[in-house]
CSV table of C-alpha atoms in Angstrom, one decimal:
chain,number,residue,atom,x,y,z
A,1,ILE,CA,175.6,44.9,5.2
A,2,ALA,CA,176.4,46.9,8.3
A,3,GLY,CA,176.1,50.4,9.7
A,4,PRO,CA,174.2,52.5,12.2
A,5,CYS,CA,170.4,52.2,12.8
A,6,VAL,CA,170.0,55.9,11.9
A,7,MET,CA,172.2,58.7,10.7
A,8,GLU,CA,173.2,60.9,13.7
A,9,ASP,CA,176.0,63.2,12.5
A,10,GLN,CA,178.5,63.3,9.5
A,11,GLU,CA,181.7,62.7,11.4
A,12,GLY,CA,180.2,59.8,13.4
A,13,LEU,CA,179.0,58.3,10.1
A,14,TYR,CA,182.5,58.5,8.7
A,15,GLU,CA,184.0,56.9,11.8
A,16,ILE,CA,181.6,54.0,11.6
A,17,ALA,CA,181.9,53.5,7.9
A,18,SER,CA,185.7,53.6,7.8
A,19,SER,CA,186.1,51.2,10.7
A,20,LEU,CA,183.6,48.8,9.2
A,21,GLN,CA,185.4,49.0,5.9
A,22,LEU,CA,188.6,47.9,7.6
A,23,ALA,CA,186.9,45.1,9.6
A,24,ALA,CA,185.2,43.7,6.5
A,25,GLN,CA,188.5,43.7,4.6
A,26,ALA,CA,190.2,41.9,7.5
A,27,ALA,CA,187.5,39.2,7.4
A,28,ASP,CA,187.4,39.1,3.6
A,29,PHE,CA,183.8,40.2,3.4
A,30,GLU,CA,182.2,42.0,0.5
A,31,PHE,CA,180.9,45.1,2.3
A,32,VAL,CA,177.9,47.4,1.9
A,33,PHE,CA,177.5,50.3,4.3
A,34,LYS,CA,173.9,50.9,5.5
A,35,ALA,CA,172.5,54.1,7.1
A,36,SER,CA,169.0,55.4,7.4
A,37,PHE,CA,168.1,59.0,6.7
A,38,ASP,CA,164.7,58.5,8.3
A,39,LYS,CA,163.3,56.0,10.7
A,40,ALA,CA,159.6,56.4,10.0
A,41,ASN,CA,158.4,53.5,12.2
A,42,ARG,CA,159.7,54.6,15.6
A,43,SER,CA,157.6,53.6,18.6
A,44,SER,CA,157.1,57.2,19.9
A,45,LEU,CA,156.2,60.4,18.1
A,46,GLN,CA,159.1,62.1,20.1
A,47,ALA,CA,161.7,59.6,19.0
A,48,PHE,CA,164.7,60.7,16.8
A,49,ARG,CA,164.1,59.9,13.2
A,50,GLY,CA,167.2,61.2,11.4
A,51,PRO,CA,168.1,64.1,9.1
A,52,GLY,CA,165.5,63.4,6.4
A,53,ILE,CA,165.9,62.5,2.8
A,54,ASP,CA,167.6,65.6,1.4
A,55,ALA,CA,170.2,66.1,4.1
A,56,GLY,CA,170.6,62.3,4.5
A,57,LEU,CA,171.4,61.7,0.8
A,58,LYS,CA,173.8,64.6,0.8
A,59,GLN,CA,175.7,63.1,3.7
A,60,LEU,CA,175.8,59.7,2.0
A,61,SER,CA,177.0,61.2,-1.2
A,62,GLU,CA,179.8,62.9,0.6
A,63,LEU,CA,180.7,59.7,2.5
A,64,SER,CA,180.9,57.8,-0.8
A,65,GLN,CA,183.3,60.3,-2.2
A,66,ARG,CA,185.5,60.1,0.8
A,67,LEU,CA,185.6,56.3,1.2
A,68,GLU,CA,184.5,54.8,-2.2
A,69,LEU,CA,182.3,52.2,-0.7
A,70,ALA,CA,178.9,50.7,-1.6
A,71,LEU,CA,175.9,52.3,0.1
A,72,LEU,CA,172.4,51.2,1.2
A,73,CYS,CA,169.5,53.1,2.7
A,74,ASP,CA,165.9,52.5,3.6
A,75,ILE,CA,163.0,54.0,1.7
A,76,HIS,CA,159.5,54.3,3.1
A,77,GLU,CA,157.5,55.8,0.3
A,78,ALA,CA,157.4,55.1,-3.4
A,79,HIS,CA,158.5,58.7,-4.3
A,80,GLN,CA,161.7,58.2,-2.4
A,81,ALA,CA,162.9,55.4,-4.6
A,82,ALA,CA,164.2,57.4,-7.6
A,83,PRO,CA,166.2,60.1,-5.7
A,84,ALA,CA,167.7,57.5,-3.3
A,85,ALA,CA,168.7,55.4,-6.3
A,86,GLU,CA,170.7,58.3,-7.7
A,87,VAL,CA,173.0,58.2,-4.6
A,88,VAL,CA,173.0,54.7,-3.1
A,89,ASP,CA,173.9,51.3,-4.6
A,90,VAL,CA,171.2,49.3,-2.8
A,91,LEU,CA,167.7,50.2,-1.8
A,92,GLN,CA,166.2,48.6,1.3
A,93,ILE,CA,162.6,47.8,2.1
A,94,PRO,CA,162.0,47.9,5.9
A,95,ALA,CA,160.4,44.8,7.4
A,96,PHE,CA,157.1,46.6,8.4
A,97,LEU,CA,156.7,47.7,4.7
A,98,CYS,CA,157.6,44.4,3.0
A,99,ARG,CA,154.1,44.0,1.5
A,100,GLN,CA,153.6,47.6,0.3
A,101,THR,CA,153.0,47.1,-3.4
A,102,ASP,CA,153.6,50.6,-4.7
A,103,LEU,CA,156.8,50.9,-2.7
A,104,LEU,CA,158.1,47.5,-3.9
A,105,VAL,CA,157.4,48.2,-7.5
A,106,ALA,CA,158.9,51.6,-7.4
A,107,ALA,CA,162.1,50.2,-5.8
A,108,GLY,CA,162.3,47.6,-8.6
A,109,ALA,CA,161.7,50.2,-11.3
A,110,THR,CA,165.0,51.9,-10.4
A,111,GLY,CA,166.9,48.9,-11.6
A,112,LYS,CA,169.0,49.0,-8.4
A,113,PRO,CA,169.5,45.9,-6.2
A,114,VAL,CA,166.9,45.8,-3.5
A,115,ASN,CA,167.3,44.3,0.0
A,116,LEU,CA,163.9,43.1,1.2
A,117,LYS,CA,163.6,42.7,5.0
A,118,LYS,CA,161.2,39.9,5.9
A,119,GLY,CA,158.4,41.2,8.1
A,120,GLN,CA,158.2,40.0,11.6
A,121,PHE,CA,154.5,39.0,10.9
A,122,LEU,CA,155.2,36.9,7.8
A,123,ALA,CA,155.8,33.2,7.3
A,124,PRO,CA,159.0,32.7,5.3
A,125,TRP,CA,157.2,31.4,2.2
A,126,GLN,CA,155.0,34.5,2.1
A,127,LEU,CA,158.0,36.6,1.2
A,128,ALA,CA,158.0,35.1,-2.4
A,129,ALA,CA,155.0,37.3,-3.4
A,130,ALA,CA,156.9,40.5,-2.2
A,131,VAL,CA,160.0,39.4,-4.2
A,132,ALA,CA,157.7,39.0,-7.3
A,133,LYS,CA,156.4,42.6,-6.8
A,134,ILE,CA,160.0,44.0,-6.9
A,135,ARG,CA,160.9,41.9,-10.0
A,136,SER,CA,157.7,43.2,-11.7
A,137,GLY,CA,159.2,46.7,-11.5
A,138,GLY,CA,162.3,45.6,-13.4
A,139,SER,CA,165.0,44.8,-10.8
A,140,THR,CA,166.5,41.3,-11.1
A,141,LYS,CA,168.8,41.8,-8.1
A,142,VAL,CA,166.8,41.1,-5.0
A,143,ILE,CA,168.3,40.2,-1.6
A,144,THR,CA,166.1,38.8,1.3
A,145,THR,CA,167.0,39.3,4.9
A,146,GLU,CA,165.7,37.3,7.9
A,147,ARG,CA,165.2,39.4,11.1
A,148,GLY,CA,163.1,37.2,13.4
A,149,THR,CA,159.4,36.5,13.8
A,150,SER,CA,157.0,37.9,16.3
A,151,PHE,CA,156.5,35.6,19.3
A,152,GLY,CA,153.9,36.5,21.8
A,153,HIS,CA,153.9,40.1,23.0
A,154,GLY,CA,157.3,41.9,22.8
A,155,ASP,CA,159.7,39.2,21.6
A,156,LEU,CA,161.2,37.7,18.5
A,157,VAL,CA,162.4,34.2,17.6
A,158,VAL,CA,164.3,32.9,14.7
A,159,ASP,CA,163.1,29.7,13.0
A,160,PHE,CA,166.1,28.5,11.0
A,161,ARG,CA,163.8,26.1,9.1
A,162,GLY,CA,162.6,29.1,7.2
A,163,LEU,CA,166.0,29.5,5.4
A,164,GLU,CA,165.0,27.0,2.8
A,165,GLU,CA,161.8,28.8,2.0
A,166,LEU,CA,163.7,32.1,1.6
A,167,GLN,CA,166.3,30.5,-0.6
A,168,ASN,CA,163.5,29.1,-2.8
A,169,THR,CA,162.9,32.7,-4.0
A,170,GLY,CA,166.2,32.4,-5.8
A,171,CYS,CA,167.6,35.4,-3.9
A,172,PRO,CA,170.7,35.7,-1.8
A,173,THR,CA,169.6,35.5,1.8
A,174,LEU,CA,171.2,37.5,4.7
A,175,PHE,CA,170.7,37.2,8.4
A,176,ASP,CA,170.1,40.3,10.5
A,177,ALA,CA,171.8,39.4,13.8
A,178,SER,CA,170.9,42.7,15.4
A,179,HIS,CA,167.1,42.9,14.9
A,180,SER,CA,166.8,39.2,15.6
A,181,ALA,CA,167.9,40.0,19.2
A,182,GLN,CA,165.3,42.8,19.5
A,183,GLN,CA,162.3,42.9,21.9
A,184,PRO,CA,159.8,45.3,20.2
A,185,GLY,CA,158.2,47.8,22.5
A,186,ALA,CA,160.0,46.4,25.6
A,187,HIS,CA,160.5,49.9,27.1
A,188,GLY,CA,157.1,51.2,26.2
A,189,ASP,CA,158.1,54.2,24.1
A,190,ARG,CA,161.0,52.3,22.4
A,191,SER,CA,162.2,48.8,21.6
A,192,GLY,CA,164.5,46.8,23.8
A,193,GLY,CA,166.6,43.7,23.2
A,194,GLN,CA,169.5,41.6,24.3
A,195,ARG,CA,172.6,42.1,22.2
A,196,ARG,CA,174.4,39.3,24.1
A,197,TRP,CA,172.5,36.9,21.8
A,198,THR,CA,173.8,38.4,18.7
A,199,PRO,CA,177.0,36.3,18.3
A,200,ILE,CA,175.1,33.0,19.0
A,201,LEU,CA,172.5,33.9,16.4
A,202,ALA,CA,175.1,35.0,13.9
A,203,ARG,CA,177.1,31.7,14.3
A,204,ALA,CA,173.9,29.7,14.0
A,205,ALA,CA,173.0,31.5,10.8
A,206,ALA,CA,176.4,30.9,9.3
A,207,ALA,CA,176.1,27.2,10.2
A,208,ALA,CA,172.6,27.0,8.8
A,209,GLY,CA,173.7,28.3,5.4
A,210,PHE,CA,172.8,32.0,5.2
A,211,ASP,CA,174.8,33.8,2.5
A,212,GLY,CA,175.9,36.7,4.6
A,213,LEU,CA,175.4,38.9,7.6
A,214,TYR,CA,173.4,42.1,8.4
A,215,LEU,CA,174.5,44.1,11.4
A,216,GLU,CA,173.6,47.4,13.0
A,217,VAL,CA,176.6,49.0,14.6
A,218,HIS,CA,177.4,52.0,16.9
A,219,PRO,CA,180.6,53.2,18.6
A,220,GLU,CA,178.6,53.7,21.9
A,221,PRO,CA,175.4,51.7,21.6
A,222,ASP,CA,174.0,52.8,25.0
A,223,ARG,CA,174.1,56.4,23.7
A,224,ALA,CA,172.6,55.7,20.3
A,225,HIS,CA,169.5,57.6,19.2
A,226,SER,CA,167.8,54.3,18.1
A,227,ASP,CA,167.9,50.6,18.9
A,228,ARG,CA,170.5,51.2,21.7
A,229,ASP,CA,169.9,47.7,23.2
A,230,THR,CA,170.7,45.8,20.0
A,231,GLN,CA,173.2,47.8,18.0
A,232,TRP,CA,176.6,46.0,18.1
A,233,PRO,CA,179.7,47.8,19.5
A,234,LEU,CA,181.9,49.0,16.8
A,235,HIS,CA,185.1,47.8,18.4
A,236,LEU,CA,183.7,44.2,18.5
A,237,VAL,CA,182.7,44.0,14.8
A,238,GLU,CA,185.8,42.3,13.5
A,239,PRO,CA,185.8,39.4,16.0
A,240,LEU,CA,182.1,38.8,15.2
A,241,LEU,CA,182.8,38.8,11.5
A,242,MET,CA,185.6,36.4,12.0
A,243,GLN,CA,183.3,34.0,13.9
A,244,PHE,CA,180.7,34.2,11.2
A,245,ARG,CA,183.4,33.7,8.5
A,246,ARG,CA,184.8,30.5,10.2
A,247,HIS,CA,181.4,28.9,10.7
A,248,PHE,CA,180.4,29.9,7.1
A,249,GLU,CA,183.5,28.2,5.7
A,250,VAL,CA,182.9,25.0,7.7
A,251,GLN,CA,179.3,24.8,6.6
A,252,ARG,CA,180.3,25.2,2.9
A,253,GLN,CA,182.8,22.3,3.2
A,254,LEU,CA,180.3,19.8,4.7
A,255,PRO,CA,178.8,17.2,2.4
A,256,SER,CA,175.2,18.1,1.3
A,257,ILE,CA,172.3,16.0,2.4
A,258,GLU,CA,169.4,16.2,-0.1
A,259,LEU,CA,165.8,15.9,0.8
A,260,GLU,CA,165.4,12.8,-1.3
A,261,GLN,CA,168.1,11.1,0.7
A,262,ILE,CA,166.2,11.8,3.9
A,263,GLU,CA,162.8,10.7,2.7
A,264,THR,CA,164.2,7.4,1.3
A,265,ALA,CA,166.4,6.6,4.3
A,266,PRO,CA,166.1,2.9,5.5
A,267,GLY,CA,163.6,2.3,8.2
């Protein structure tokens, strides 16, 4: 799953989507393009939020017709689930909203796949209850995405031990390499981050056994309207995907070590 943090303009959206589509094909990735029509949880009231649901879904519909690719968008309120599901292939629950019961049930009721971002404030095993809420609505296709855990004031860390707990939900589990490098509220009126950590975190996630990668991308990150410190440069997407792919394949070829073997080891 990859795309810009927030939709900025139609031609820019097409540029990003078409470039990502080619990069994903080169790295042999199944690809879903993500774009947000509204960023309702911005730090500042003055921050850019996006075109809104009506204009945003119209842009996504036109994009799908031009490129024939799978689409994902965030929803923030229960009433947005049904209209968004008419346009996109996957609905996404933002991390801050991962326990909102009405939202989760409404997303599940559409029958569409739902990508559930793990809240920065949750222990990995606590996401199972949120998955159950989505399934209660009717959707059997739930994806979970790790995006780091709050650490002190204004930083995130990734505890890769949590992968097993996420996989215990029975859902495919993705790793958000962009938001895991974020530093929430670092600039006061907006979040900061260090995108230089993104490749290291992505390689570690592939080696740990995550099922795929989640990435926010922009042609000129420093000029992006949102998350400019952590969006990944568009021209560097393909080499990053190649790195993830190689580590992923090596991990899959390694012999498994079961928990029972560890607990019964001699000595």
